[in-house]
CSV table of C-alpha atoms (C1' of nucleotides) in Angstrom, one decimal:
chain,number,residue,atom,x,y,z
K,383,MET,CA,54.2,-0.3,-2.1
K,384,ILE,CA,52.5,2.8,-1.6
K,385,THR,CA,48.2,2.6,-0.8
K,386,PHE,CA,46.2,3.9,-4.1
K,387,SER,CA,45.7,6.6,-2.5
K,388,LYS,CA,48.8,8.1,-2.2
K,389,GLN,CA,50.1,7.1,-5.8
K,390,ASP,CA,46.5,8.9,-7.0
K,391,PHE,CA,47.2,11.4,-5.3
K,392,LEU,CA,51.1,11.8,-6.5
K,393,LYS,CA,50.1,11.2,-10.3
K,394,ASN,CA,47.8,13.6,-10.9
K,395,ILE,CA,50.2,16.3,-8.8
K,396,TYR,CA,53.0,15.3,-11.6
K,397,LYS,CA,50.7,15.7,-14.0
K,398,GLN,CA,49.6,19.6,-13.7
K,399,LYS,CA,53.8,19.1,-13.7
K,400,GLU,CA,53.7,18.0,-17.0
K,401,LYS,CA,50.7,20.3,-18.3
K,402,GLY,CA,53.1,23.6,-16.8
K,403,ASN,CA,51.9,24.0,-13.4
K,404,ASP,CA,55.5,24.0,-11.1
K,405,SER,CA,52.9,23.7,-8.2
K,406,THR,CA,49.4,21.8,-7.5
K,407,SER,CA,46.3,23.8,-5.5
K,408,ALA,CA,44.8,21.5,-2.5
K,409,SER,CA,41.1,22.3,-4.1
K,410,TYR,CA,42.5,21.0,-7.9
K,411,LEU,CA,42.7,17.9,-6.3
K,412,ALA,CA,40.1,17.9,-3.8
K,413,ASP,CA,37.9,17.9,-7.3
K,414,VAL,CA,40.2,15.7,-9.6
K,415,LEU,CA,40.2,13.2,-6.9
K,416,ASN,CA,36.7,14.0,-5.8
K,417,VAL,CA,37.3,14.2,-2.0
K,418,SER,CA,36.5,16.8,0.0
K,419,ASN,CA,39.5,19.8,0.5
K,420,ALA,CA,40.0,18.8,4.3
K,421,ALA,CA,41.2,15.1,3.2
K,422,ILE,CA,43.5,17.2,0.7
K,423,SER,CA,45.2,18.7,4.0
K,424,ASP,CA,45.4,15.6,5.6
K,425,MET,CA,47.1,13.0,2.9
K,426,SER,CA,49.5,16.7,2.4
K,427,LYS,CA,50.6,15.8,6.0
K,428,LYS,CA,51.3,12.2,5.7
K,429,LEU,CA,52.6,12.3,1.8
K,430,SER,CA,54.9,15.0,3.5
K,431,ILE,CA,56.2,13.3,6.2
K,432,ASP,CA,56.8,10.1,3.7
K,433,GLY,CA,59.2,12.5,2.3
K,434,LEU,CA,57.8,12.5,-1.5
K,435,ILE,CA,55.7,15.8,-1.6
K,436,HIS,CA,57.0,19.5,-0.6
K,437,TYR,CA,54.7,20.6,2.0
K,438,ARG,CA,53.9,23.8,3.7
K,439,PRO,CA,50.3,24.7,5.3
K,440,TYR,CA,48.5,27.0,2.4
K,441,LYS,CA,50.9,27.0,-0.2
K,442,GLY,CA,50.7,24.5,-3.2
K,443,LEU,CA,51.6,21.9,-3.9
K,444,VAL,CA,55.1,20.2,-5.6
K,445,LEU,CA,56.6,16.7,-6.0
K,446,THR,CA,60.3,16.0,-3.9
K,447,SER,CA,62.2,14.2,-6.8
K,448,GLN,CA,61.1,10.4,-4.6
K,449,GLY,CA,57.9,11.1,-5.7
K,450,GLU,CA,58.3,12.0,-8.6
K,451,LYS,CA,59.9,9.5,-8.9
K,452,GLU,CA,56.8,7.4,-7.9
K,453,ALA,CA,54.6,9.2,-9.5
K,454,LEU,CA,56.6,8.3,-12.8
K,455,LYS,CA,56.1,4.6,-12.2
K,456,VAL,CA,52.1,5.3,-11.9
K,457,LEU,CA,52.2,7.2,-15.2
K,458,ARG,CA,54.4,4.3,-16.8
K,459,ARG,CA,52.1,1.2,-16.3
K,460,HIS,CA,48.6,3.2,-17.0
K,461,ARG,CA,49.6,4.4,-20.1
K,462,LEU,CA,51.6,1.2,-21.1
K,463,TRP,CA,48.4,-1.0,-19.6
K,464,GLU,CA,46.5,1.3,-22.1
K,465,MET,CA,48.4,0.6,-24.6
K,466,PHE,CA,48.3,-3.4,-24.2
K,467,LEU,CA,44.6,-2.7,-24.0
K,468,VAL,CA,44.4,-0.8,-27.3
K,469,LYS,CA,47.4,-2.3,-29.1
K,470,THR,CA,46.9,-6.5,-28.0
K,471,LEU,CA,43.6,-6.6,-26.7
K,472,GLY,CA,41.8,-4.8,-29.8
K,473,MET,CA,39.9,-2.2,-26.8
K,474,ASP,CA,39.0,1.4,-28.5
K,475,TRP,CA,40.7,4.0,-27.0
K,476,SER,CA,37.4,5.2,-25.0
K,477,GLU,CA,37.5,2.0,-23.0
K,478,VAL,CA,40.7,2.2,-21.8
K,479,HIS,CA,41.2,4.9,-19.1
K,480,GLU,CA,39.3,3.7,-16.4
K,481,GLU,CA,40.8,0.0,-16.9
K,482,ALA,CA,44.4,1.3,-16.9
K,483,GLU,CA,43.4,3.3,-14.1
K,484,ASN,CA,42.8,0.0,-11.8
K,485,LEU,CA,45.6,-1.4,-13.1
K,486,GLU,CA,48.7,0.3,-13.0
K,487,HIS,CA,47.9,0.6,-9.0
K,488,LEU,CA,49.6,-3.0,-8.0
K,489,SER,CA,51.5,-4.6,-11.2
K,490,SER,CA,54.7,-5.1,-9.9
K,491,ASP,CA,57.8,-3.1,-12.0
K,492,GLN,CA,59.3,-7.3,-13.6
K,493,LEU,CA,55.5,-7.5,-15.3
K,494,MET,CA,55.7,-3.7,-16.5
K,495,ASP,CA,59.0,-4.3,-18.5
K,496,LYS,CA,57.8,-7.7,-19.2
K,497,ILE,CA,55.0,-5.8,-21.3
K,498,ASP,CA,56.8,-3.1,-22.2
K,499,ALA,CA,59.2,-5.3,-24.2
K,500,PHE,CA,56.2,-7.3,-25.5
K,501,LEU,CA,54.9,-3.8,-26.6
K,502,ASP,CA,58.3,-3.0,-28.5
K,503,PHE,CA,58.7,-0.8,-25.9
K,504,PRO,CA,56.8,1.9,-26.8
K,505,ASP,CA,57.6,6.4,-26.4
K,506,PHE,CA,53.5,7.3,-26.9
K,507,ASP,CA,50.2,5.7,-25.1
K,508,PRO,CA,47.2,5.5,-27.4
K,509,HIS,CA,46.1,9.4,-26.7
K,510,GLY,CA,49.7,10.6,-27.4
K,511,SER,CA,50.6,10.3,-24.1
K,512,PRO,CA,54.4,9.8,-23.4
K,513,ILE,CA,55.8,6.7,-21.4
K,514,PRO,CA,58.7,6.7,-19.1
K,515,ASP,CA,60.9,3.7,-19.3
K,516,ARG,CA,62.2,1.5,-16.6
K,517,ASP,CA,64.6,4.9,-14.8
K,518,GLY,CA,61.8,7.2,-15.2
K,519,ASN,CA,62.9,8.7,-17.8
K,520,MET,CA,60.3,10.5,-20.3
K,521,PRO,CA,60.8,10.1,-24.2
K,522,ASP,CA,61.7,13.4,-26.4
K,523,SER,CA,58.9,15.0,-28.0
K,524,PRO,CA,57.7,17.6,-29.8
K,525,VAL,CA,56.6,20.8,-28.2
K,526,LEU,CA,53.0,20.6,-28.4
K,527,ILE,CA,50.4,23.4,-28.6
K,528,LEU,CA,46.4,23.5,-27.6
K,529,LEU,CA,44.1,23.8,-29.6
K,530,ASN,CA,42.9,26.5,-28.3
K,531,LYS,CA,45.4,27.8,-28.4
K,532,ALA,CA,46.0,27.3,-32.3
K,533,LYS,CA,46.5,29.9,-35.5
K,534,THR,CA,44.9,30.5,-37.9
K,535,GLY,CA,45.5,29.0,-40.9
K,536,GLU,CA,48.4,27.2,-39.8
K,537,GLU,CA,48.0,23.3,-40.3
K,538,TYR,CA,49.0,21.1,-37.3
K,539,LYS,CA,49.5,16.9,-37.0
K,540,ILE,CA,47.3,16.1,-33.9
K,541,ALA,CA,49.4,14.4,-31.3
K,542,ARG,CA,47.9,14.0,-28.1
K,543,VAL,CA,45.1,14.1,-26.5
K,544,MET,CA,44.4,14.1,-22.8
K,545,ASP,CA,42.5,11.3,-20.6
K,546,SER,CA,38.8,12.9,-19.9
K,547,ASP,CA,35.4,12.1,-20.2
K,548,ASN,CA,35.7,9.4,-22.2
K,549,LYS,CA,32.6,10.1,-24.0
K,550,ILE,CA,35.0,13.0,-24.9
K,551,ILE,CA,36.7,10.5,-27.0
K,552,LYS,CA,34.6,8.2,-28.5
K,553,TYR,CA,33.3,11.1,-30.3
K,554,LEU,CA,36.9,12.9,-30.9
K,555,GLY,CA,37.6,8.9,-32.7
K,556,LYS,CA,34.3,9.1,-34.5
K,557,ALA,CA,34.9,12.2,-35.7
K,558,GLY,CA,38.6,11.5,-36.8
K,559,LEU,CA,40.7,13.4,-34.6
K,560,VAL,CA,42.6,10.5,-34.0
K,561,ILE,CA,46.3,11.2,-32.9
K,562,GLY,CA,48.5,11.7,-36.2
K,563,ALA,CA,45.6,13.2,-38.1
K,564,ARG,CA,46.6,16.4,-39.9
K,565,ILE,CA,44.1,19.6,-39.5
K,566,LYS,CA,44.1,23.3,-39.8
K,567,ILE,CA,42.4,25.7,-38.4
K,568,ILE,CA,39.9,27.3,-40.5
K,569,ASP,CA,38.3,30.2,-38.1
K,570,LYS,CA,38.6,30.5,-35.0
K,571,PHE,CA,35.2,32.2,-32.9
K,572,ASP,CA,35.3,34.6,-29.8
K,573,PHE,CA,31.6,34.6,-28.5
K,574,ASP,CA,32.5,31.0,-27.8
K,575,ASN,CA,35.9,29.9,-28.7
K,576,SER,CA,34.8,27.1,-30.8
K,577,ILE,CA,37.0,26.8,-33.5
K,578,ASN,CA,36.2,25.8,-37.5
K,579,VAL,CA,38.7,22.7,-38.5
K,580,LEU,CA,39.5,21.1,-41.1
K,581,ILE,CA,39.9,17.6,-40.5
K,582,ASN,CA,40.0,15.4,-43.4
K,583,GLY,CA,38.5,17.3,-46.1
K,584,LYS,CA,35.6,17.9,-44.0
K,585,GLU,CA,35.5,20.4,-42.1
K,586,MET,CA,34.0,20.6,-38.5
K,587,ILE,CA,32.7,22.9,-36.1
K,588,LEU,CA,35.0,21.7,-32.7
K,589,SER,CA,33.8,23.1,-28.9
K,590,GLU,CA,35.9,25.2,-26.5
K,591,LYS,CA,36.0,21.8,-24.0
K,592,VAL,CA,36.8,19.5,-26.8
K,593,SER,CA,39.6,21.5,-28.3
K,594,LYS,CA,40.8,21.8,-24.7
K,595,THR,CA,41.9,18.3,-24.8
K,596,ILE,CA,43.4,18.1,-28.2
K,597,TYR,CA,47.5,19.2,-28.4
K,598,LEU,CA,48.8,19.6,-31.5
K,599,GLU,CA,52.2,19.6,-33.3
K,600,LEU,CA,52.8,22.0,-35.9
K,601,LEU,CA,53.7,21.1,-39.4
K,602,ASN,CA,56.5,22.5,-41.3
M,636,MET,CA,32.7,-4.0,-6.8
M,637,ILE,CA,33.4,-6.3,-3.4
M,638,THR,CA,36.2,-4.9,-1.4
M,639,PHE,CA,39.7,-7.0,-1.9
M,640,SER,CA,39.4,-8.8,1.3
M,641,LYS,CA,36.0,-10.0,0.7
M,642,GLN,CA,37.2,-11.8,-3.0
M,643,ASP,CA,39.9,-12.9,-1.2
M,644,PHE,CA,37.3,-14.7,2.2
M,645,LEU,CA,35.7,-15.9,-0.9
M,646,LYS,CA,37.9,-17.1,-2.8
M,647,ASN,CA,39.3,-19.4,0.2
M,648,ILE,CA,35.7,-20.8,1.4
M,649,TYR,CA,35.8,-22.1,-2.5
M,650,LYS,CA,39.1,-23.3,-2.9
M,651,GLN,CA,38.4,-25.2,0.2
M,652,LYS,CA,35.2,-26.3,-1.5
M,653,GLU,CA,37.3,-27.7,-4.7
M,654,LYS,CA,39.2,-29.7,-2.8
M,655,GLY,CA,36.1,-31.8,-0.9
M,656,ASN,CA,35.5,-30.0,2.0
M,657,ASP,CA,31.3,-28.6,2.4
M,658,SER,CA,32.1,-25.9,4.8
M,659,THR,CA,35.1,-23.8,5.8
M,660,SER,CA,36.8,-23.4,9.7
M,661,ALA,CA,37.4,-19.7,11.0
M,662,SER,CA,40.9,-20.8,12.6
M,663,TYR,CA,42.0,-22.2,9.0
M,664,LEU,CA,40.9,-19.1,6.7
M,665,ALA,CA,42.5,-17.2,9.7
M,666,ASP,CA,45.7,-19.2,8.9
M,667,VAL,CA,45.5,-18.5,4.6
M,668,LEU,CA,44.4,-15.2,4.8
M,669,ASN,CA,47.2,-14.0,7.2
M,670,VAL,CA,44.3,-12.4,9.5
M,671,SER,CA,43.4,-12.5,13.0
M,672,ASN,CA,40.4,-15.4,13.9
M,673,ALA,CA,38.7,-12.4,15.5
M,674,ALA,CA,39.2,-10.8,12.0
M,675,ILE,CA,37.3,-13.9,10.6
M,676,SER,CA,34.4,-13.6,12.6
M,677,ASP,CA,34.0,-9.4,11.8
M,678,MET,CA,34.6,-9.9,8.3
M,679,SER,CA,32.1,-13.3,8.4
M,680,LYS,CA,28.6,-10.8,9.7
M,681,LYS,CA,29.7,-8.4,6.9
M,682,LEU,CA,29.9,-11.5,4.6
M,683,SER,CA,26.5,-12.7,5.9
M,684,ILE,CA,24.5,-9.7,5.5
M,685,ASP,CA,26.1,-9.2,2.2
M,686,GLY,CA,24.2,-12.3,1.9
M,687,LEU,CA,27.8,-14.0,0.0
M,688,ILE,CA,27.8,-16.7,2.8
M,689,HIS,CA,25.3,-18.6,5.2
M,690,TYR,CA,27.1,-17.8,8.8
M,691,ARG,CA,26.0,-19.5,12.2
M,692,PRO,CA,28.4,-18.6,15.0
M,693,TYR,CA,31.0,-21.2,15.5
M,694,LYS,CA,30.0,-23.4,12.6
M,695,GLY,CA,31.6,-23.4,9.1
M,696,LEU,CA,31.5,-20.8,6.7
M,697,VAL,CA,29.4,-21.7,3.7
M,698,LEU,CA,29.2,-19.4,0.2
M,699,THR,CA,25.8,-19.0,-0.2
M,700,SER,CA,24.7,-19.6,-4.4
M,701,GLN,CA,26.1,-15.6,-4.7
M,702,GLY,CA,28.8,-15.9,-2.7
M,703,GLU,CA,30.4,-18.8,-5.5
M,704,LYS,CA,29.5,-16.7,-8.2
M,705,GLU,CA,31.6,-14.0,-6.4
M,706,ALA,CA,34.4,-16.6,-5.9
M,707,LEU,CA,34.1,-17.7,-9.1
M,708,LYS,CA,35.0,-15.1,-10.9
M,709,VAL,CA,38.0,-14.4,-8.9
M,710,LEU,CA,39.3,-17.1,-10.1
M,711,ARG,CA,38.2,-16.9,-12.7
M,712,ARG,CA,40.5,-13.2,-13.2
M,713,HIS,CA,43.5,-14.9,-11.4
M,714,ARG,CA,43.5,-18.0,-13.1
M,715,LEU,CA,43.2,-16.1,-16.8
M,716,TRP,CA,46.3,-13.8,-15.8
M,717,GLU,CA,48.1,-16.7,-14.8
M,718,MET,CA,47.3,-18.2,-18.2
M,719,PHE,CA,48.0,-14.8,-20.0
M,720,LEU,CA,51.7,-14.2,-18.2
M,721,VAL,CA,52.9,-17.5,-18.8
M,722,LYS,CA,51.9,-18.1,-22.8
M,723,THR,CA,52.1,-14.2,-23.5
M,724,LEU,CA,54.5,-12.6,-21.4
M,725,GLY,CA,56.6,-16.0,-21.1
M,726,MET,CA,57.0,-15.7,-17.0
M,727,ASP,CA,57.8,-18.4,-15.5
M,728,TRP,CA,55.0,-20.8,-14.4
M,729,SER,CA,56.7,-20.1,-10.7
M,730,GLU,CA,56.6,-16.3,-10.7
M,731,VAL,CA,52.5,-16.1,-11.9
M,732,HIS,CA,50.9,-16.2,-8.7
M,733,GLU,CA,52.0,-13.6,-6.7
M,734,GLU,CA,51.1,-10.9,-8.8
M,735,ALA,CA,47.8,-12.3,-10.2
M,736,GLU,CA,47.0,-12.5,-6.5
M,737,ASN,CA,46.9,-9.0,-6.9
M,738,LEU,CA,45.3,-8.3,-10.8
M,739,GLU,CA,42.9,-10.7,-9.9
M,740,HIS,CA,41.0,-7.8,-7.9
M,741,LEU,CA,40.6,-5.4,-10.3
M,742,SER,CA,40.4,-6.5,-14.1
M,743,SER,CA,36.6,-5.9,-15.5
M,744,ASP,CA,34.5,-8.9,-16.5
M,745,GLN,CA,35.0,-7.0,-19.8
M,746,LEU,CA,38.8,-6.9,-20.1
M,747,MET,CA,38.7,-10.6,-18.5
M,748,ASP,CA,36.0,-11.5,-21.6
M,749,LYS,CA,38.8,-9.8,-24.4
M,750,ILE,CA,42.1,-11.7,-22.0
M,751,ASP,CA,40.3,-15.3,-22.9
M,752,ALA,CA,39.6,-14.3,-26.3
M,753,PHE,CA,43.1,-13.6,-26.7
M,754,LEU,CA,44.3,-17.0,-25.4
M,755,ASP,CA,41.2,-19.1,-27.2
M,756,PHE,CA,39.2,-20.2,-24.3
M,757,PRO,CA,41.8,-22.4,-22.2
M,758,ASP,CA,39.8,-24.7,-19.8
M,759,PHE,CA,42.6,-24.9,-17.5
M,760,ASP,CA,45.8,-22.5,-16.0
M,761,PRO,CA,49.5,-23.3,-16.3
M,762,HIS,CA,49.3,-25.3,-13.4
M,763,GLY,CA,46.3,-27.1,-14.0
M,764,SER,CA,44.2,-25.2,-12.4
M,765,PRO,CA,40.2,-25.3,-14.1
M,766,ILE,CA,39.0,-21.6,-15.9
M,767,PRO,CA,35.7,-21.3,-15.0
M,768,ASP,CA,34.1,-19.4,-18.6
M,769,ARG,CA,32.3,-16.1,-18.3
M,770,ASP,CA,28.9,-17.4,-16.5
M,771,GLY,CA,31.2,-19.2,-13.9
M,772,ASN,CA,30.8,-22.8,-15.7
M,773,MET,CA,34.1,-24.9,-14.6
M,774,PRO,CA,35.6,-27.3,-17.7
M,775,ASP,CA,34.3,-30.8,-17.6
M,776,SER,CA,37.9,-32.4,-15.2
M,777,PRO,CA,39.0,-36.1,-14.9
M,778,VAL,CA,39.4,-37.5,-11.6
M,779,LEU,CA,42.3,-36.5,-9.6
M,780,ILE,CA,44.3,-38.0,-7.4
M,781,LEU,CA,46.6,-36.3,-4.8
M,782,LEU,CA,50.3,-38.1,-5.2
M,783,ASN,CA,50.3,-38.5,-1.3
M,784,LYS,CA,47.1,-41.7,-1.8
M,785,ALA,CA,48.3,-42.6,-5.2
M,786,LYS,CA,49.4,-46.2,-5.6
M,787,THR,CA,52.5,-47.9,-6.1
M,788,GLY,CA,52.6,-49.0,-8.9
M,789,GLU,CA,50.8,-47.4,-11.3
M,790,GLU,CA,51.3,-44.8,-14.0
M,791,TYR,CA,49.8,-40.8,-13.8
M,792,LYS,CA,49.7,-38.4,-15.3
M,793,ILE,CA,50.8,-35.0,-13.6
M,794,ALA,CA,47.4,-33.3,-14.5
M,795,ARG,CA,47.7,-30.0,-10.8
M,796,VAL,CA,50.1,-28.4,-9.2
M,797,MET,CA,48.7,-27.0,-5.7
M,798,ASP,CA,49.4,-22.5,-6.0
M,799,SER,CA,51.9,-22.6,-2.3
M,800,ASP,CA,55.2,-21.8,-1.8
M,801,ASN,CA,56.1,-20.7,-5.2
M,802,LYS,CA,59.7,-22.3,-4.1
M,803,ILE,CA,58.2,-25.5,-4.3
M,804,ILE,CA,56.8,-24.6,-7.9
M,805,LYS,CA,59.7,-23.7,-8.5
M,806,TYR,CA,61.8,-26.9,-7.4
M,807,LEU,CA,58.9,-28.7,-8.7
M,808,GLY,CA,59.9,-27.6,-12.7
M,809,LYS,CA,63.2,-27.9,-12.3
M,810,ALA,CA,62.5,-31.8,-11.4
M,811,GLY,CA,60.4,-32.2,-14.5
M,812,LEU,CA,57.5,-32.4,-12.3
M,813,VAL,CA,55.6,-30.2,-14.9
M,814,ILE,CA,52.0,-30.6,-16.0
M,815,GLY,CA,51.4,-33.2,-18.8
M,816,ALA,CA,54.3,-35.7,-17.0
M,817,ARG,CA,54.3,-38.6,-16.5
M,818,ILE,CA,54.9,-40.8,-13.5
M,819,LYS,CA,55.0,-43.6,-12.0
M,820,ILE,CA,55.0,-44.9,-8.5
M,821,ILE,CA,57.9,-46.9,-7.6
M,822,ASP,CA,57.8,-46.9,-3.5
M,823,LYS,CA,55.7,-45.5,-0.9
M,824,PHE,CA,57.5,-45.1,3.3
M,825,ASP,CA,56.0,-44.7,6.4
M,826,PHE,CA,57.8,-43.6,8.1
M,827,ASP,CA,58.2,-39.6,6.8
M,828,ASN,CA,55.7,-40.3,3.6
M,829,SER,CA,58.4,-39.9,1.2
M,830,ILE,CA,57.8,-41.6,-2.4
M,831,ASN,CA,59.7,-43.1,-4.3
M,832,VAL,CA,58.5,-42.1,-8.0
M,833,LEU,CA,59.9,-42.7,-12.0
M,834,ILE,CA,60.4,-39.3,-13.9
M,835,ASN,CA,61.3,-38.5,-17.6
M,836,GLY,CA,63.4,-42.4,-16.7
M,837,LYS,CA,64.6,-41.1,-13.5
M,838,GLU,CA,63.8,-42.2,-10.3
M,839,MET,CA,63.6,-39.6,-7.5
M,840,ILE,CA,62.1,-38.7,-3.6
M,841,LEU,CA,59.3,-36.5,-3.7
M,842,SER,CA,58.9,-35.1,0.5
M,843,GLU,CA,55.5,-36.0,1.6
M,844,LYS,CA,54.8,-32.2,1.8
M,845,VAL,CA,56.0,-32.1,-2.6
M,846,SER,CA,53.6,-34.4,-3.0
M,847,LYS,CA,50.4,-32.9,-1.4
M,848,THR,CA,51.3,-30.5,-4.2
M,849,ILE,CA,50.2,-32.5,-6.8
M,850,TYR,CA,47.0,-34.1,-8.6
M,851,LEU,CA,47.4,-36.6,-11.1
M,852,GLU,CA,45.6,-38.5,-12.7
M,853,LEU,CA,45.2,-42.5,-13.9
M,854,LEU,CA,46.5,-43.5,-17.3
M,855,ASN,CA,44.6,-46.8,-18.6
I,522,DA,C1',30.4,-37.2,32.6
I,523,DT,C1',33.4,-33.9,33.9
I,524,DA,C1',37.3,-31.3,33.7
I,525,DT,C1',40.3,-29.7,30.3
I,526,DT,C1',41.7,-28.1,25.7
I,527,DT,C1',40.8,-25.9,21.0
I,528,DT,C1',38.1,-22.8,18.7
I,529,DT,C1',35.4,-19.6,18.0
I,530,DT,C1',33.4,-14.5,19.4
I,531,DT,C1',32.9,-10.8,21.9
I,532,DA,C1',35.6,-6.3,23.8
I,533,DA,C1',37.9,-2.4,22.9
I,534,DG,C1',41.6,0.3,20.6
I,535,DC,C1',44.5,0.9,16.2
I,536,DT,C1',44.8,3.1,11.4
I,537,DT,C1',43.4,4.0,6.7
I,538,DA,C1',41.3,7.8,4.7
I,539,DC,C1',37.3,9.9,4.3
I,540,DT,C1',33.2,13.3,6.0
I,541,DT,C1',31.6,17.1,7.4
I,542,DA,C1',32.2,22.2,10.0
I,543,DA,C1',33.8,25.3,12.3
I,544,DA,C1',37.8,28.1,12.5
I,545,DT,C1',41.6,30.2,10.3
I,546,DT,C1',45.1,32.2,6.7
I,547,DT,C1',45.3,34.0,2.0
I,548,DA,C1',43.2,36.7,-1.8
I,549,DA,C1',40.8,39.6,-4.3
I,550,DA,C1',37.3,44.0,-3.9
I,551,DC,C1',36.6,48.5,-3.1
E,364,DG,C1',44.3,49.3,3.7
E,365,DT,C1',40.1,47.6,5.5
E,366,DT,C1',36.9,44.5,4.3
E,367,DT,C1',34.8,40.4,2.2
E,368,DA,C1',35.3,35.6,-1.0
E,369,DA,C1',37.8,31.7,-1.9
E,370,DA,C1',41.5,29.0,0.4
E,371,DT,C1',42.5,25.4,3.3
E,372,DT,C1',43.2,23.7,7.9
E,373,DT,C1',41.8,21.8,12.3
E,374,DA,C1',38.6,19.6,14.9
E,375,DA,C1',35.7,15.4,15.7
E,376,DG,C1',33.8,11.5,14.1
E,377,DT,C1',32.9,7.6,10.6
E,378,DA,C1',33.9,3.1,8.0
E,379,DA,C1',36.6,-0.5,7.2
E,380,DG,C1',39.8,-4.2,8.5
E,381,DC,C1',43.0,-5.2,11.1
E,382,DT,C1',44.9,-5.9,16.3
E,383,DT,C1',45.4,-8.0,21.4
E,384,DA,C1',43.0,-10.0,24.9
E,385,DA,C1',39.0,-11.5,27.7
E,386,DA,C1',34.9,-14.3,27.5
E,387,DA,C1',32.3,-18.1,26.1
E,388,DA,C1',30.7,-22.3,23.3
E,389,DA,C1',32.4,-26.7,21.4
E,390,DA,C1',35.5,-30.2,21.4
E,391,DT,C1',38.4,-33.5,23.5
E,392,DA,C1',40.3,-36.2,27.0
E,393,DT,C1',40.1,-38.9,30.9
DNA sequence: ATATTTTTTTAAGCTTACTTAAATTTAAAC
DNA sequence: GTTTAAATTTAAGTAAGCTTAAAAAAATAT
């Protein structure tokens, strides 16, 4: 079993790729992993030797296919655990991220397969993130648009919120900004990138920070 | 949160105490933790500084009350996870020990309380080991006798099997030597300490190794 | 009671995953 | 196209948790 640090490293490169970034910068990783740039450099060499990333000094970091496999396993564990904590134990969607950050590191494939079956093979976790199957295949999912970039007048469905500060997730829940909720873009404000939306018949203003954590699916 | 190594260290001192040994020798710990005696010496100093064990060079290791509290938390996590794996996910009692060895290290108190409630607050795990409650209190349990020391002619109930080699646990299951099963001691053999027992109407010979993992409760 | 054996500790060294500080490479500004 | 700024790497060092080998203490045998 690969170390915790390596799992986190690979996972975050994959998450960048999921967001559309073909490669990940050292400084970005240093930031999300809360370590120094030097530590990233160090680890990059090791993971390169392990055959898990493509590494060329001063260039962005890219997963090898083996590295991606590892990353997908970590994400599978994380997202299945989140689903379990919410669906089976009734925890709030704002509480489960941190717990899953721990559990993701050392549960066996066998255990995860059992949990997957127990949950009836969910495709998405409580935050709308896709769950890779045991072979590392992601479920089909519709094209998503960041709320930040949604069009005025259009109606959407909330499809995914990014694991971030759990205070934001808690806030989203209270505001009715949950997975599946319908949302209409009323107005966008240039001066601070806030957005005026209609959700559950109520108008509200969402800050740029909040709107950057929400992904939408366009309703036809 | 205390490190994995420290958790394992404290847990094993507690388990020795559970078996009736007031203190634990360095070499015993080195053996079960699979590290050198030097590593035990090292760690003993650190845990002593942490206030988790009483340590005097060349003397046996004893938990402080704080150390015992930590050990009980680890055991609570371990045993609740084992129960969950067997009862909820349907895993075999021979498979769950290793998985629980991992999970015990980093699940939060909050999570364990939820699992405890989900399982309806069990007093004993699938191997018959008592599960401490959230305050560290052990459930009441009857006096147990090692099968090894049971009396010829008496009838007992299997109350607990020790976490050991999972091959032994698997063997016990197949032989019907499960928690709650009734067992009668027919004969004991001095020359190799094997025991002839009656279980489910069948006679069988149990080796010393096997009989040392089984604890019994006397039937009146 | 002394000699031998066993247990434990000390000493020196290794690996992992970090740190800070300095050097280097790349990118951006003018 | 230099100069400057930003990103990255290298170098040296640290803490945790180990290792092996040697030294010391405790237990056992005779």
